[in-house]
């Protein structure tokens, strides 16, 4: 019996640390570490509903064969802009450790190069735990020393509840605090993000999410997204499409506050296993951003991403 431990997109929008916009690239490399445990729990519940699976002390025994407790995910992204804007680059290293099948711990380092605002490095720690078979809770804390454009601190928490083998309910809350070198004042952004996933098969699903946010505790905004993951590809490959539209807070070059403007975001990612413990992935993201008054184009960008997933 195999556990779905694939690193796939749970939802299109997630905090993208290079511009704290709602992006798909960050979720693909499993920045939300609960994906691994959620996949295991879905398979466990599906087998239980079908009357399959071995029992031990009243619990289903679901485990990889062989089991790899460590996952290392390095990745690289390069963003190209129009309108004469300079390129951005980002290197990320994610490390996850699973001491048992109900707990997953993770840490990451993001090095973001964003001219003309210098460079930033964000350090994060996250954890995911199943107190019940149907309930997963998770949280993450991030810190950027001497920030130029990233949030100084990010706090996030959420849960996923497996309603049945086909439906999973999602809810996340994020709080971002800014006091950057390019900001004239301290301020914060809060986002509440409910959602739902529907599983067509053990490996294929669609996720719909909605975000409601507040900037400076004054202005609010909305955001909508959808992602479809096809996990039943030849050779266990995985193909993910995503699309999102809505107000997307962005700290523009040298701006003292986050600008509220609408953006269209589309993405496609593919992951291909090379060995049982090694996979490579690549993807492309397109962003069309409007000006704060949503009247004209602010810029367009294309971001290719490459990386690998190593389990040991």
Tab-separated table of C-alpha atoms in Angstrom:
chain	number	residue	atom	x	y	z
A	1	UNK	CA	0.000	0.000	0.000
A	2	UNK	CA	1.577	3.326	-1.066
A	3	UNK	CA	1.142	6.658	0.695
A	4	UNK	CA	0.634	9.733	-1.400
A	5	UNK	CA	3.610	11.829	-0.262
A	6	UNK	CA	3.926	13.817	-3.449
A	7	UNK	CA	4.706	17.519	-3.269
A	8	UNK	CA	1.778	19.044	-5.096
A	9	UNK	CA	-0.273	22.215	-5.066
A	10	UNK	CA	-2.936	22.257	-2.357
A	11	UNK	CA	-4.226	25.666	-3.393
A	12	UNK	CA	-3.204	28.258	-5.940
A	13	UNK	CA	-2.779	31.183	-3.653
A	14	UNK	CA	-0.234	31.161	-0.855
A	15	UNK	CA	2.112	33.796	0.435
A	16	UNK	CA	4.849	34.364	-2.122
A	17	UNK	CA	7.728	35.748	-0.104
A	18	UNK	CA	9.522	37.574	-2.915
A	19	UNK	CA	6.614	40.013	-3.264
A	20	UNK	CA	4.127	38.606	-0.714
A	21	UNK	CA	1.601	38.167	-3.520
A	22	UNK	CA	-0.767	35.245	-4.003
A	23	UNK	CA	1.276	32.822	-6.084
A	24	UNK	CA	1.361	29.193	-7.104
A	25	UNK	CA	5.126	28.758	-7.244
A	26	UNK	CA	5.531	28.790	-3.486
A	27	UNK	CA	2.921	26.123	-2.844
A	28	UNK	CA	4.342	23.734	-5.425
A	29	UNK	CA	7.551	23.148	-3.488
A	30	UNK	CA	5.365	22.309	-0.498
A	31	UNK	CA	5.965	25.376	1.618
A	32	UNK	CA	2.829	24.284	3.446
A	33	UNK	CA	4.276	21.104	4.882
A	34	UNK	CA	0.947	19.533	5.825
A	35	UNK	CA	0.519	18.232	2.247
A	36	UNK	CA	2.477	15.068	3.018
A	37	UNK	CA	0.401	14.135	6.046
A	38	UNK	CA	-2.832	15.200	4.368
A	39	UNK	CA	-2.154	12.864	1.462
A	40	UNK	CA	-1.514	9.989	3.860
A	41	UNK	CA	-4.706	10.693	5.762
A	42	UNK	CA	-6.786	10.867	2.587
A	43	UNK	CA	-5.527	7.500	1.425
A	44	UNK	CA	-6.075	6.051	4.879
A	45	UNK	CA	-9.673	7.267	5.011
A	46	UNK	CA	-10.374	6.063	1.473
A	47	UNK	CA	-9.053	2.597	2.271
A	48	UNK	CA	-11.034	2.538	5.470
A	49	UNK	CA	-14.189	3.503	3.588
A	50	UNK	CA	-13.521	0.664	1.161
A	51	UNK	CA	-12.914	-1.787	3.979
A	52	UNK	CA	-9.209	-2.119	3.181
A	53	UNK	CA	-6.062	-1.662	5.246
A	54	UNK	CA	-4.592	-3.436	8.222
A	55	UNK	CA	-5.612	-2.530	11.744
A	56	UNK	CA	-3.372	-2.024	14.752
A	57	UNK	CA	-4.800	-0.774	18.057
A	58	UNK	CA	-7.809	0.572	16.178
A	59	UNK	CA	-5.702	2.579	13.718
A	60	UNK	CA	-4.963	1.993	10.059
A	61	UNK	CA	-1.326	1.298	9.323
A	62	UNK	CA	-0.258	3.448	6.359
A	63	UNK	CA	3.458	3.774	5.694
A	64	UNK	CA	5.803	4.182	2.745
A	65	UNK	CA	7.877	1.161	1.732
A	66	UNK	CA	10.620	2.145	2.133
A	67	UNK	CA	9.894	5.021	4.496
A	68	UNK	CA	12.008	8.184	4.107
A	69	UNK	CA	11.750	10.494	7.149
A	70	UNK	CA	13.704	13.378	5.516
A	71	UNK	CA	12.740	15.494	2.495
A	72	UNK	CA	15.020	18.160	0.977
A	73	UNK	CA	13.619	20.518	-1.685
A	74	UNK	CA	16.000	23.047	-3.316
A	75	UNK	CA	14.496	25.283	-6.004
A	76	UNK	CA	15.377	28.284	-8.166
A	77	UNK	CA	13.085	30.905	-9.744
A	78	UNK	CA	13.821	33.772	-12.135
A	79	UNK	CA	11.232	36.480	-12.843
A	80	UNK	CA	11.242	38.437	-16.115
A	81	UNK	CA	9.305	41.724	-16.378
A	82	UNK	CA	8.179	44.031	-19.154
A	83	UNK	CA	8.250	47.852	-19.059
A	84	UNK	CA	11.993	47.920	-18.369
A	85	UNK	CA	11.824	46.471	-14.847
A	86	UNK	CA	14.844	44.551	-13.604
A	87	UNK	CA	14.662	40.774	-13.161
A	88	UNK	CA	14.171	39.115	-9.775
A	89	UNK	CA	15.788	35.890	-8.585
A	90	UNK	CA	14.982	33.548	-5.741
A	91	UNK	CA	16.723	30.500	-4.274
A	92	UNK	CA	14.864	28.380	-1.725
A	93	UNK	CA	15.843	25.406	0.422
A	94	UNK	CA	13.116	23.485	2.266
A	95	UNK	CA	13.878	20.653	4.701
A	96	UNK	CA	11.200	18.430	6.265
A	97	UNK	CA	11.468	15.718	8.915
A	98	UNK	CA	8.717	13.224	9.741
A	99	UNK	CA	9.417	11.477	13.091
A	100	UNK	CA	6.143	9.522	12.809
A	101	UNK	CA	3.151	9.347	10.482
A	102	UNK	CA	1.186	11.958	12.474
A	103	UNK	CA	3.825	14.694	12.754
A	104	UNK	CA	5.877	16.639	10.217
A	105	UNK	CA	8.444	19.349	11.028
A	106	UNK	CA	9.988	21.710	8.500
A	107	UNK	CA	12.346	24.620	8.017
A	108	UNK	CA	13.264	26.797	5.052
A	109	UNK	CA	15.614	29.520	3.877
A	110	UNK	CA	14.548	31.906	1.090
A	111	UNK	CA	17.167	34.129	-0.542
A	112	UNK	CA	15.430	36.785	-2.664
A	113	UNK	CA	17.239	39.207	-4.979
A	114	UNK	CA	14.933	42.027	-6.006
A	115	UNK	CA	16.605	45.075	-7.602
A	116	UNK	CA	16.592	47.936	-6.811
A	117	UNK	CA	15.574	47.011	-3.225
A	118	UNK	CA	18.723	44.961	-2.455
A	119	UNK	CA	18.419	41.377	-1.126
A	120	UNK	CA	16.427	39.720	1.651
A	121	UNK	CA	16.738	36.353	3.418
A	122	UNK	CA	13.705	34.844	5.148
A	123	UNK	CA	13.990	32.003	7.678
A	124	UNK	CA	10.915	29.873	8.429
A	125	UNK	CA	9.885	27.016	10.693
A	126	UNK	CA	6.666	25.057	10.294
A	127	UNK	CA	4.941	22.078	11.855
A	128	UNK	CA	1.991	19.875	10.946
A	129	UNK	CA	0.220	17.422	13.256
A	130	UNK	CA	-2.764	15.061	13.152
A	131	UNK	CA	-4.498	14.969	16.565
A	132	UNK	CA	-7.271	13.004	14.818
A	133	UNK	CA	-7.276	10.996	11.611
A	134	UNK	CA	-9.644	13.489	10.010
A	135	UNK	CA	-8.086	16.668	11.427
A	136	UNK	CA	-4.707	18.191	10.595
A	137	UNK	CA	-3.463	21.405	12.244
A	138	UNK	CA	-0.431	23.383	11.124
A	139	UNK	CA	1.473	26.591	11.743
A	140	UNK	CA	4.461	28.529	10.493
A	141	UNK	CA	6.669	31.346	11.780
A	142	UNK	CA	8.946	33.345	9.462
A	143	UNK	CA	11.478	36.095	10.130
A	144	UNK	CA	13.472	38.392	7.817
A	145	UNK	CA	16.389	40.166	9.503
A	146	UNK	CA	16.944	43.760	8.344
A	147	UNK	CA	14.142	43.473	5.772
A	148	UNK	CA	14.156	45.607	2.632
A	149	UNK	CA	10.872	44.482	1.045
A	150	UNK	CA	9.792	41.212	2.684
A	151	UNK	CA	7.686	41.243	5.859
A	152	UNK	CA	9.784	41.319	9.012
A	153	UNK	CA	7.641	38.613	10.598
A	154	UNK	CA	4.933	36.261	9.328
A	155	UNK	CA	2.684	34.161	11.546
A	156	UNK	CA	0.275	31.643	10.040
A	157	UNK	CA	-1.953	28.872	11.363
A	158	UNK	CA	-4.677	26.698	9.958
A	159	UNK	CA	-6.318	23.325	9.736
A	160	UNK	CA	-7.664	20.804	7.248
A	161	UNK	CA	-10.638	18.609	8.041
A	162	UNK	CA	-11.317	15.505	5.948
A	163	UNK	CA	-15.091	15.508	5.739
A	164	UNK	CA	-15.141	12.271	3.726
A	165	UNK	CA	-12.844	10.487	1.238
A	166	UNK	CA	-13.826	13.021	-1.453
A	167	UNK	CA	-14.018	16.369	0.366
A	168	UNK	CA	-11.519	18.265	2.524
A	169	UNK	CA	-12.291	21.584	4.220
A	170	UNK	CA	-9.461	24.141	4.546
A	171	UNK	CA	-8.897	27.268	6.617
A	172	UNK	CA	-5.754	29.386	7.073
A	173	UNK	CA	-5.033	32.707	8.776
A	174	UNK	CA	-1.897	34.785	8.129
A	175	UNK	CA	-0.532	37.888	9.835
A	176	UNK	CA	2.315	39.870	8.216
A	177	UNK	CA	4.215	42.642	9.994
A	178	UNK	CA	6.238	45.237	8.059
A	179	UNK	CA	8.894	47.684	9.228
A	180	UNK	CA	11.271	47.545	6.263
A	181	UNK	CA	14.161	49.764	5.327
A	182	UNK	CA	12.042	51.164	2.473
A	183	UNK	CA	8.924	51.765	4.562
A	184	UNK	CA	8.158	55.031	6.331
A	185	UNK	CA	5.936	53.404	8.965
A	186	UNK	CA	5.040	50.087	10.543
A	187	UNK	CA	1.940	48.302	9.279
A	188	UNK	CA	0.454	44.843	8.962
A	189	UNK	CA	-1.606	42.678	6.627
A	190	UNK	CA	-4.057	39.989	7.751
A	191	UNK	CA	-5.509	37.291	5.490
A	192	UNK	CA	-8.232	34.712	6.192
A	193	UNK	CA	-8.367	31.923	3.601
A	194	UNK	CA	-11.120	29.275	3.643
A	195	UNK	CA	-11.267	26.646	0.922
A	196	UNK	CA	-12.337	23.180	-0.162
A	197	UNK	CA	-10.649	20.322	-2.023
A	198	UNK	CA	-12.500	17.664	-3.998
A	199	UNK	CA	-10.632	14.428	-4.765
A	200	UNK	CA	-11.483	12.709	-8.049
A	201	UNK	CA	-9.061	9.840	-7.367
A	202	UNK	CA	-6.330	9.047	-4.846
A	203	UNK	CA	-3.948	11.387	-6.671
A	204	UNK	CA	-6.087	13.887	-8.584
A	205	UNK	CA	-8.058	16.733	-7.021
A	206	UNK	CA	-9.258	20.309	-7.439
A	207	UNK	CA	-8.931	23.033	-4.797
A	208	UNK	CA	-11.014	26.211	-4.614
A	209	UNK	CA	-10.045	28.973	-2.191
A	210	UNK	CA	-11.121	32.465	-1.223
A	211	UNK	CA	-9.071	35.064	0.644
A	212	UNK	CA	-10.270	38.122	2.540
A	213	UNK	CA	-7.579	40.490	3.740
A	214	UNK	CA	-7.050	43.742	5.599
A	215	UNK	CA	-4.191	46.199	5.104
A	216	UNK	CA	-3.279	48.598	7.922
A	217	UNK	CA	-6.520	47.488	9.666
A	218	UNK	CA	-8.310	49.895	7.316
A	219	UNK	CA	-8.664	48.680	3.730
A	220	UNK	CA	-9.968	45.198	2.919
A	221	UNK	CA	-9.776	43.129	-0.256
A	222	UNK	CA	-10.851	39.802	-1.786
A	223	UNK	CA	-9.082	37.109	-3.790
A	224	UNK	CA	-10.221	33.930	-5.566
A	225	UNK	CA	-8.259	30.957	-6.851
A	226	UNK	CA	-8.517	27.453	-8.259
A	227	UNK	CA	-5.959	24.698	-8.839
A	228	UNK	CA	-6.317	21.300	-10.480
A	229	UNK	CA	-3.784	18.543	-9.873
A	230	UNK	CA	-3.571	15.526	-12.188
A	231	UNK	CA	-1.637	12.870	-10.291
A	232	UNK	CA	-2.487	9.871	-12.433
A	233	UNK	CA	0.088	10.629	-15.120
A	234	UNK	CA	2.451	8.070	-16.724
A	235	UNK	CA	5.452	7.109	-14.553
A	236	UNK	CA	3.770	8.753	-11.522
A	237	UNK	CA	4.218	12.219	-13.002
A	238	UNK	CA	2.059	15.070	-11.703
A	239	UNK	CA	0.655	17.995	-13.673
A	240	UNK	CA	-0.858	21.046	-11.951
A	241	UNK	CA	-2.753	23.991	-13.428
A	242	UNK	CA	-3.713	27.070	-11.434
A	243	UNK	CA	-5.552	30.334	-11.967
A	244	UNK	CA	-6.345	33.212	-9.629
A	245	UNK	CA	-7.853	36.675	-9.769
A	246	UNK	CA	-8.381	39.383	-7.201
A	247	UNK	CA	-6.741	42.091	-5.175
A	248	UNK	CA	-3.130	41.187	-4.592
A	249	UNK	CA	-1.134	43.316	-2.102
A	250	UNK	CA	2.298	44.200	-3.490
A	251	UNK	CA	5.132	46.323	-2.159
A	252	UNK	CA	6.186	48.169	-5.319
A	253	UNK	CA	9.711	49.478	-5.790
A	254	UNK	CA	10.462	51.949	-2.998
A	255	UNK	CA	6.783	52.345	-2.074
A	256	UNK	CA	6.130	53.102	1.616
A	257	UNK	CA	3.041	50.888	1.770
A	258	UNK	CA	1.591	47.864	0.024
A	259	UNK	CA	-0.358	48.837	-3.070
A	260	UNK	CA	-3.789	47.270	-3.474
A	261	UNK	CA	-4.360	46.342	-7.097
A	262	UNK	CA	-5.947	43.471	-8.989
A	263	UNK	CA	-3.854	40.777	-10.636
A	264	UNK	CA	-4.454	37.786	-12.888
A	265	UNK	CA	-2.160	34.822	-12.124
A	266	UNK	CA	-1.877	31.599	-14.121
A	267	UNK	CA	0.567	28.737	-13.600
A	268	UNK	CA	1.497	25.263	-14.755
A	269	UNK	CA	3.863	22.825	-12.979
A	270	UNK	CA	5.027	19.285	-13.671
A	271	UNK	CA	6.872	16.840	-11.385
A	272	UNK	CA	8.600	13.711	-12.680
A	273	UNK	CA	10.113	10.958	-10.495
A	274	UNK	CA	13.618	9.830	-11.477
A	275	UNK	CA	14.112	7.331	-8.665
A	276	UNK	CA	11.867	6.221	-5.777
A	277	UNK	CA	13.509	8.854	-3.585
A	278	UNK	CA	14.300	11.545	-6.187
A	279	UNK	CA	12.044	13.734	-8.347
A	280	UNK	CA	12.515	16.858	-10.439
A	281	UNK	CA	9.937	19.560	-11.095
A	282	UNK	CA	9.590	22.612	-13.319
A	283	UNK	CA	6.922	25.230	-13.756
A	284	UNK	CA	5.927	28.539	-15.278
A	285	UNK	CA	3.905	31.353	-13.764
A	286	UNK	CA	2.390	34.362	-15.541
A	287	UNK	CA	1.215	37.523	-13.727
A	288	UNK	CA	-0.716	40.441	-15.208
A	289	UNK	CA	-0.902	43.207	-12.610
A	290	UNK	CA	-3.019	46.351	-12.792
A	291	UNK	CA	-2.290	49.733	-11.270
A	292	UNK	CA	-3.771	50.554	-7.833
A	293	UNK	CA	-6.732	52.247	-9.520
A	294	UNK	CA	-7.197	49.063	-11.642
A	295	UNK	CA	-7.340	51.235	-14.749
A	296	UNK	CA	-4.166	50.333	-16.658
A	297	UNK	CA	-1.447	47.712	-16.648
A	298	UNK	CA	1.285	48.073	-14.043
A	299	UNK	CA	3.422	45.234	-15.397
A	300	UNK	CA	3.463	41.680	-16.703
A	301	UNK	CA	5.878	39.001	-15.479
A	302	UNK	CA	6.866	35.434	-16.314
A	303	UNK	CA	8.572	33.237	-13.706
A	304	UNK	CA	10.114	29.864	-14.600
A	305	UNK	CA	10.952	27.613	-11.618
A	306	UNK	CA	13.058	24.471	-11.400
A	307	UNK	CA	13.897	22.214	-8.463
A	308	UNK	CA	14.190	18.707	-7.116
A	309	UNK	CA	12.747	16.621	-4.277
A	310	UNK	CA	15.149	14.279	-2.464
A	311	UNK	CA	13.905	11.845	0.180
A	312	UNK	CA	16.181	9.830	2.450
